[in-house]
Short mmCIF file of C-alpha atoms (C1' of nucleotides) in Angstrom, two decimals:
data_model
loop_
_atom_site.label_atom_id
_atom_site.label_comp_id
_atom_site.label_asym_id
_atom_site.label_seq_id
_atom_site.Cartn_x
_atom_site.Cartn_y
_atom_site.Cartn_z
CA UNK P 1 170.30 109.81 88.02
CA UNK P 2 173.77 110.65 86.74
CA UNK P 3 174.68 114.31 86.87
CA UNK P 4 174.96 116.05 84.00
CA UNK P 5 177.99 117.73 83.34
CA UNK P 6 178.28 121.38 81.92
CA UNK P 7 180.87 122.26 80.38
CA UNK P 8 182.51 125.71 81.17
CA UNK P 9 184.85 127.99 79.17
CA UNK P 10 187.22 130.10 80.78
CA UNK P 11 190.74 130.82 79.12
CA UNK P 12 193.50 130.82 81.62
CA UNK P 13 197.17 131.20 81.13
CA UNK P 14 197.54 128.01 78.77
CA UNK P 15 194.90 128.98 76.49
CA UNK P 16 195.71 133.11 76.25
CA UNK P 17 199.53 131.82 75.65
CA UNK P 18 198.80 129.40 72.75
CA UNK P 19 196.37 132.11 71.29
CA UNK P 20 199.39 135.07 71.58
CA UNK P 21 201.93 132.26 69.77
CA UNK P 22 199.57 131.98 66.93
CA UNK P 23 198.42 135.89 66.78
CA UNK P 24 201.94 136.60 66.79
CA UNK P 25 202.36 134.37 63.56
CA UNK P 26 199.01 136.07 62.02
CA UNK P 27 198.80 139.47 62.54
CA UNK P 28 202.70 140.51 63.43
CA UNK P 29 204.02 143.34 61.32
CA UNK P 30 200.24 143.61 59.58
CA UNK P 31 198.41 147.42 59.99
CA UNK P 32 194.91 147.96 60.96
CA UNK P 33 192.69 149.43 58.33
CA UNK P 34 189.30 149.01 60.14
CA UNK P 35 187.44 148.75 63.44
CA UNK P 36 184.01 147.74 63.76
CA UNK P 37 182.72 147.92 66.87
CA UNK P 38 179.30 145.82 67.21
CA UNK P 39 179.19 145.66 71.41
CA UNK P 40 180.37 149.16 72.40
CA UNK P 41 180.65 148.62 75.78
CA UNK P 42 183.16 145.77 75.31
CA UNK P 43 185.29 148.08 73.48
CA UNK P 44 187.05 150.65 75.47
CA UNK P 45 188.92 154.09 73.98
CA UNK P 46 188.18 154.92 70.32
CA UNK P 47 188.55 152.71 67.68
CA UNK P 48 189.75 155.00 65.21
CA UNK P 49 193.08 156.26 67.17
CA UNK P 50 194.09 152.55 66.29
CA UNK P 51 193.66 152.62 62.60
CA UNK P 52 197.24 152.84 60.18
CA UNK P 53 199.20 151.55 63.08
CA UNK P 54 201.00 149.00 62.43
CA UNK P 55 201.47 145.70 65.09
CA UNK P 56 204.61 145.54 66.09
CA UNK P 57 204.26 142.59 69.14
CA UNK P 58 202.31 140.31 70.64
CA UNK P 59 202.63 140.08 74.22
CA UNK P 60 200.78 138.29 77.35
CA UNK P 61 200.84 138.72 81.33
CA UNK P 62 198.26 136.55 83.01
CA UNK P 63 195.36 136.16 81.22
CA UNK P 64 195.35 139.63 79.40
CA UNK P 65 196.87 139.86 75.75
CA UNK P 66 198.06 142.75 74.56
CA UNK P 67 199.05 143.34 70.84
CA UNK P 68 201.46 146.86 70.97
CA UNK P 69 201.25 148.99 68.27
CA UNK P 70 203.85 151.63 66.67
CA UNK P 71 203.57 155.10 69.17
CA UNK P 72 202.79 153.47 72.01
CA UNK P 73 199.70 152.22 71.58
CA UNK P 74 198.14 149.32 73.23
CA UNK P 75 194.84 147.30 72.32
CA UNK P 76 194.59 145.07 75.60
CA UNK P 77 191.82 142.10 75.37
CA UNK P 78 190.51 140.07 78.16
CA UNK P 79 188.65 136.98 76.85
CA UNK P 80 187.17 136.35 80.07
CA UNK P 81 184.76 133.76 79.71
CA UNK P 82 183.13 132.86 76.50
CA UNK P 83 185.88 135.50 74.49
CA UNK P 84 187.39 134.11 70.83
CA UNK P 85 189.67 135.48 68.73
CA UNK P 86 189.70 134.18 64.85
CA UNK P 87 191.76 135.38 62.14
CA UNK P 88 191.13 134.91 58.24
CA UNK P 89 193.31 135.20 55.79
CA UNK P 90 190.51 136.70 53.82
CA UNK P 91 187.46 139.41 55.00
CA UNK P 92 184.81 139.64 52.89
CA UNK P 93 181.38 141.73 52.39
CA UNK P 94 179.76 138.16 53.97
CA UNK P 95 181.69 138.86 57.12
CA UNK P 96 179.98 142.36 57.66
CA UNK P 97 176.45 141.00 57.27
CA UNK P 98 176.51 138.86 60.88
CA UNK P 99 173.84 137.03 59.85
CA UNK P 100 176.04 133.75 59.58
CA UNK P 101 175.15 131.57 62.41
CA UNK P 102 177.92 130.84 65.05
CA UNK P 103 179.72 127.76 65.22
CA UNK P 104 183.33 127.25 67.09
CA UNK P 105 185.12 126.71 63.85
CA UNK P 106 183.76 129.05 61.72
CA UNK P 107 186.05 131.64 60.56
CA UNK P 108 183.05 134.21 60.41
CA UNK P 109 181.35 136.41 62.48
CA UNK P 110 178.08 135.47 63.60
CA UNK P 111 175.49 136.43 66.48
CA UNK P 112 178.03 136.66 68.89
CA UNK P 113 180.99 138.73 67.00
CA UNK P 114 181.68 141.67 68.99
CA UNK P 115 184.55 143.81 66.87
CA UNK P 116 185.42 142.97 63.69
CA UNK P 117 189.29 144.11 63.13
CA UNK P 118 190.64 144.35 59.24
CA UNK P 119 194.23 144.85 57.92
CA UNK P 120 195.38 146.28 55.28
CA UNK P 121 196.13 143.21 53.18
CA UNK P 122 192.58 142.25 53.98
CA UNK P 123 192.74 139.99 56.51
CA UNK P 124 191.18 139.93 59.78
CA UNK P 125 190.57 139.06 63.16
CA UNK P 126 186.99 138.55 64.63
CA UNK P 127 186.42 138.94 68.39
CA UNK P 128 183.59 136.66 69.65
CA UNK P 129 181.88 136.59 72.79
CA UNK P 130 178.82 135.18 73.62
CA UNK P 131 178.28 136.78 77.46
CA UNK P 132 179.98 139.94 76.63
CA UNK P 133 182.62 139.35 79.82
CA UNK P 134 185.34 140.15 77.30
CA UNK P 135 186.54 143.31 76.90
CA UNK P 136 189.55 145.48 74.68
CA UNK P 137 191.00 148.74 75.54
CA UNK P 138 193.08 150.97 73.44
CA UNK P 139 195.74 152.51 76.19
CA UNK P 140 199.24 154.07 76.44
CA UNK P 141 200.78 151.47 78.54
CA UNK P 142 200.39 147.62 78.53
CA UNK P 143 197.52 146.10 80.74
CA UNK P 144 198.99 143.65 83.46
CA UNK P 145 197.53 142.10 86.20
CA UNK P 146 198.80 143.35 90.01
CA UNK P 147 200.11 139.99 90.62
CA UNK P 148 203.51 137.81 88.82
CA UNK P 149 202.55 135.71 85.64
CA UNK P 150 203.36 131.91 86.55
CA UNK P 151 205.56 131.79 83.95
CA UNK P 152 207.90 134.73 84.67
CA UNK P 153 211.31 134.71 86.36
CA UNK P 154 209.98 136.82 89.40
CA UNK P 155 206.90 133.64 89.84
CA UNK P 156 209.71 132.11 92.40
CA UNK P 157 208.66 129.80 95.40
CA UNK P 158 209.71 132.84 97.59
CA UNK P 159 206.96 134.71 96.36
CA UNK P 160 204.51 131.79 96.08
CA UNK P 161 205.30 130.86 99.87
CA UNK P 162 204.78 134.82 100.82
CA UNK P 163 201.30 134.94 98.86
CA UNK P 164 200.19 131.22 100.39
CA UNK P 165 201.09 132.40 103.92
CA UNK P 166 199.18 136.02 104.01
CA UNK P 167 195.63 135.03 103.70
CA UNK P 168 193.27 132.51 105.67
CA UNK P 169 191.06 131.67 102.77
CA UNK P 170 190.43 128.06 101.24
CA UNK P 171 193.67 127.49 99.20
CA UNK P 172 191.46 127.10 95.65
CA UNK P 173 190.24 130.45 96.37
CA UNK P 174 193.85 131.60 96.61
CA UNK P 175 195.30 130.21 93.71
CA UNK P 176 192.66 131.88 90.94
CA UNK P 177 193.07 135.42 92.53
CA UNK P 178 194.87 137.43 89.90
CA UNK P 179 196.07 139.86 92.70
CA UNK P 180 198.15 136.96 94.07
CA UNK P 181 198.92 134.86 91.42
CA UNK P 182 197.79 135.54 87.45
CA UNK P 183 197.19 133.23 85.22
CA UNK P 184 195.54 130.50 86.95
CA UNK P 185 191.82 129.77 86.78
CA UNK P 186 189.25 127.04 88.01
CA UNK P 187 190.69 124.25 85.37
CA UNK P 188 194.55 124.71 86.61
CA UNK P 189 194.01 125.07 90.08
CA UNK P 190 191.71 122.04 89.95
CA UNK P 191 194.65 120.28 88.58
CA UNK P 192 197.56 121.59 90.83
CA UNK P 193 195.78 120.98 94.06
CA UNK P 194 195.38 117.14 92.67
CA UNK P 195 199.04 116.66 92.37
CA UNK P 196 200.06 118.35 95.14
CA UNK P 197 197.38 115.99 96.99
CA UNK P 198 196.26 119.44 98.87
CA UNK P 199 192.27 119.64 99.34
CA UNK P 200 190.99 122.73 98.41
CA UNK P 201 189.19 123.59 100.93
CA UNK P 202 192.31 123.61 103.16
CA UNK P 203 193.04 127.29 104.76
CA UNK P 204 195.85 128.92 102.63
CA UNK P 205 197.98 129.96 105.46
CA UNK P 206 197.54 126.76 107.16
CA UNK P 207 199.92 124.84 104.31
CA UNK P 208 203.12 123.56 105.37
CA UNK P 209 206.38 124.60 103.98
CA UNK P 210 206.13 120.66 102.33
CA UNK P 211 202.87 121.46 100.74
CA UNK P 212 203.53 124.50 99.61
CA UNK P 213 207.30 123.25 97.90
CA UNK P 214 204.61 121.01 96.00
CA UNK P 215 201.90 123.23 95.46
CA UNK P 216 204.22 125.36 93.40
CA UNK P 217 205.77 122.99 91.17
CA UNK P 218 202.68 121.49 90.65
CA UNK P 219 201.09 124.91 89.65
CA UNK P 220 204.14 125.72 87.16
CA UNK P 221 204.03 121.78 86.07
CA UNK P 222 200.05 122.01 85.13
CA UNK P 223 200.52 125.42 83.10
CA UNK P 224 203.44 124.24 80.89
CA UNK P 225 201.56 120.50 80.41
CA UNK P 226 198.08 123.23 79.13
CA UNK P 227 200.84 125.15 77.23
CA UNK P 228 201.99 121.60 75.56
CA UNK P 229 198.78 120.95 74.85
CA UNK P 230 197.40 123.83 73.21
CA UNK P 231 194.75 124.55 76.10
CA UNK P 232 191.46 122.71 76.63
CA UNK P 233 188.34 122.99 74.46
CA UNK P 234 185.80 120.57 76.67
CA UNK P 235 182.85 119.99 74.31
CA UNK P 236 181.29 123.17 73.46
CA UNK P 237 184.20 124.99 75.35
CA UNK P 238 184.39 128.40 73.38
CA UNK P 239 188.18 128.14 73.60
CA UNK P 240 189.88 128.16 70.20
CA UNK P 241 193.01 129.07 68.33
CA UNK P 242 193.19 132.05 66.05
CA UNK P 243 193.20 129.26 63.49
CA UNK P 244 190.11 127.61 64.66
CA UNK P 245 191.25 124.76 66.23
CA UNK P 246 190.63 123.22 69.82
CA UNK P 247 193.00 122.53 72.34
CA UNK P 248 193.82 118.44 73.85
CA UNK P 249 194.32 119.86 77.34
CA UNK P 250 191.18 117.81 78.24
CA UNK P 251 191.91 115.15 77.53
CA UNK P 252 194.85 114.80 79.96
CA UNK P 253 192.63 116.42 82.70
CA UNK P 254 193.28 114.52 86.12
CA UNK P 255 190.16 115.68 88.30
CA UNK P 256 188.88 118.75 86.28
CA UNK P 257 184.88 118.14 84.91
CA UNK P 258 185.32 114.35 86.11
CA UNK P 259 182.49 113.99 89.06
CA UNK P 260 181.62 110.80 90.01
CA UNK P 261 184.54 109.30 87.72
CA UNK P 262 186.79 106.80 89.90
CA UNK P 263 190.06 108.57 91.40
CA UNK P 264 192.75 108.80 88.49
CA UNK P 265 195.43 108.11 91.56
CA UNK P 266 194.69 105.01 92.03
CA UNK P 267 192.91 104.96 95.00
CA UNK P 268 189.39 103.54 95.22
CA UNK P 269 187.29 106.52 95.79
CA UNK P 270 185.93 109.17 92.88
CA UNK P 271 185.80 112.34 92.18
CA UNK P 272 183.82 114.73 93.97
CA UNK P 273 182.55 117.95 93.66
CA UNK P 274 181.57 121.18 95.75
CA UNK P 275 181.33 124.82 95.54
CA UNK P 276 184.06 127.53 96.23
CA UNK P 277 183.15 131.45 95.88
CA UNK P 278 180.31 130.73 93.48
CA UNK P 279 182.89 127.97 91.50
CA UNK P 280 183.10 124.18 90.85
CA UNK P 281 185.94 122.79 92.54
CA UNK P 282 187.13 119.06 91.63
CA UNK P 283 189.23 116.46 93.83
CA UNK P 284 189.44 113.19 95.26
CA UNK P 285 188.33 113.38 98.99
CA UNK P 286 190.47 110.26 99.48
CA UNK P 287 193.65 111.44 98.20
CA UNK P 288 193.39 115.26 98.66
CA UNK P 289 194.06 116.42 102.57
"C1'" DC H 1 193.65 146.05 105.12
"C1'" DT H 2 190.71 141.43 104.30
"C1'" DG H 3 186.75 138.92 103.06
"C1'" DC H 4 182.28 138.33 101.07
"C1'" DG H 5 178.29 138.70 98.21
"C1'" DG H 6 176.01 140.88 94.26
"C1'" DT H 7 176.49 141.94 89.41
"C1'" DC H 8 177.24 141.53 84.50
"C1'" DC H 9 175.41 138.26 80.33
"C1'" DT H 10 173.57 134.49 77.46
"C1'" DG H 11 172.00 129.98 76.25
"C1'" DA H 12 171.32 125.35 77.82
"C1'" DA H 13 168.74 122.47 80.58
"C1'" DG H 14 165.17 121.22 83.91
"C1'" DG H 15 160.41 121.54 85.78
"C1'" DC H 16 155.62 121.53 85.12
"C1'" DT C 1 154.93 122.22 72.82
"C1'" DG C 2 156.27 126.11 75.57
"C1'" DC C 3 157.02 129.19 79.19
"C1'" DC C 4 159.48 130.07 83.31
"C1'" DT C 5 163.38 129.36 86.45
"C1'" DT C 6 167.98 128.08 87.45
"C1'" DC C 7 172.71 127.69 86.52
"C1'" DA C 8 177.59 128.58 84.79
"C1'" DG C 9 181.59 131.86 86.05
"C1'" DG C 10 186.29 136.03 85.91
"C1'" DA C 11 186.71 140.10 87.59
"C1'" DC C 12 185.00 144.18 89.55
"C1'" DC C 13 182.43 146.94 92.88
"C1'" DG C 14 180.63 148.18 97.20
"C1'" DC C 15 180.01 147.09 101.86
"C1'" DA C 16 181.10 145.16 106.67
#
DNA sequence: CTGCGGTCCTGAAGGC
DNA sequence: TGCCTTCAGGACCGCA
């Protein structure tokens, strides 16, 4: 009896970044004219301070977006697991009825639209979120994580090496904590530990300096290939663009949601998988030591 | 300080 | 057919 495979969804770094490229094409320059707020405990601060202002960036640190607005305002999102964004060009009465069943694509609210966000030119942006993880907050600074995005200047192997070497927990673990490291989840740390041929139940302090001179270009290396690819929308991942549209990420996956497939290094073993701090972790037992 | 386990939440899938 | 249980997981919280 084969296993059968569940897909997950879970934007990481990759998937927030191609979503911020696209909201920053959307909704840049555009002013909100209305907030409705349909899970209020998803939405944090009040949603009128936020109306007239007009959105004036689009920015990203880890997996948090945060779309500044004129005075200093800030509406932070977190899509943890199951969280969408959509934009249409056009809002109509239809969208304020949520009676339109939910489907990835759709460029309507349905059952699992949270807060409906109009502009004045009558667009909009509907945020969906089917296990109500998500979250925005209206604040007076940006929202970043306590750690270095992967893709900043400061993410150097120094401080890689120094987060590796100061805690004795399975490396996988290490990787996905956003106090460390942010922007890298269960898919890209999957990944990273498969080129770097590190297992990831190996202790993170046990590494050696060779290991870790891989880990870290292979962590930087799977990020920009997600980026490339517009993220990964697995099935019935949740993950989509602004615009509707899924990511290829997985399709280039190495190890990530492939259990029981043969090894894609060659070797003559397959793909195994076990359970890390309540998460699926994928690798090659053969190739990963 | 670190590490660990429970919690949130929903829908799909499995068991009987 | 249908009810009940289990599972998936990012981040946070509380406890040892």
């Amino acid at each position: 009896m084969l296993h059968v495979t569940r897909y997950t969804k879970m934007p990481e770094l990759p998937e927030v970044e191609t979503i911020r490229l696209q909201l920053e094409k959307d909704i840049d320059g555009k002013t909100i004219g209305r907030v409705e707020v349909l899970s209020k405990k998803q939405f944090v601060g009040d949603p009128q301070s936020i109306i007239g202002k007009k959105i004036i960036d689009v920015e990203r640190s880890g997996k948090i977006l945060s779309i500044f607005l004129e005075n200093k305002l800030f509406l932070n999102i977190h899509l943890k697991m199951t969280g969408q964004l959509l934009y249409t060009k056009k809002i109509d009465d239809a969208c304020f009825r949520n009676t339109i069943p939910f489907s990835n694509t759709d460029k309507m609210p349905g059952k699992t639209t949270r807060v409906i966000i109009t502009f004045s030119d009558g667009s909009g942006l509907f945020f969906n979120d089917m296990r109500k993880f998500g979250w925005m907050k209206i604040s007076h600074q940006q929202i970043v994580p306590k750690s270095i995005d992967v893709l900043s200047p400061d993410f150097t192997l120094e401080y890689f090496k120094k987060n590796v070497c100061s805690t004795g927990r399975p490396i996988k673990i290490m990787l996905m904590d956003q106090d460390r490291i942010a922007g890298v989840g269960n898919i890209y740390a999957n990944e990273a530990l498969f080129i770097a041929k590190i297992n990831p139940q190996r202790k993170s302090k046990e590494l050696s300096d060779e290991e870790i001179n891989k880990l870290y270009d292979a962590v930087k290396q799977v990020i920009k290939k997600g980026i490339k690819y517009k993220g990964s929308s697995a099935a019935d991942e949740a993950y989509v663009t602004p615009e509707g549209d899924k990511g290829q990420m997985q399709n280039h996956f190495f190890v990530y949601q492939k259990e029981g497939e043969p090894c894609p290094g060659g070797c003559k073993g397959e793909i195994k998988r076990i359970k890390q701090g309540g998460r699926s972790s994928f690798y090659c037992p053969t190739c990963q030591k």
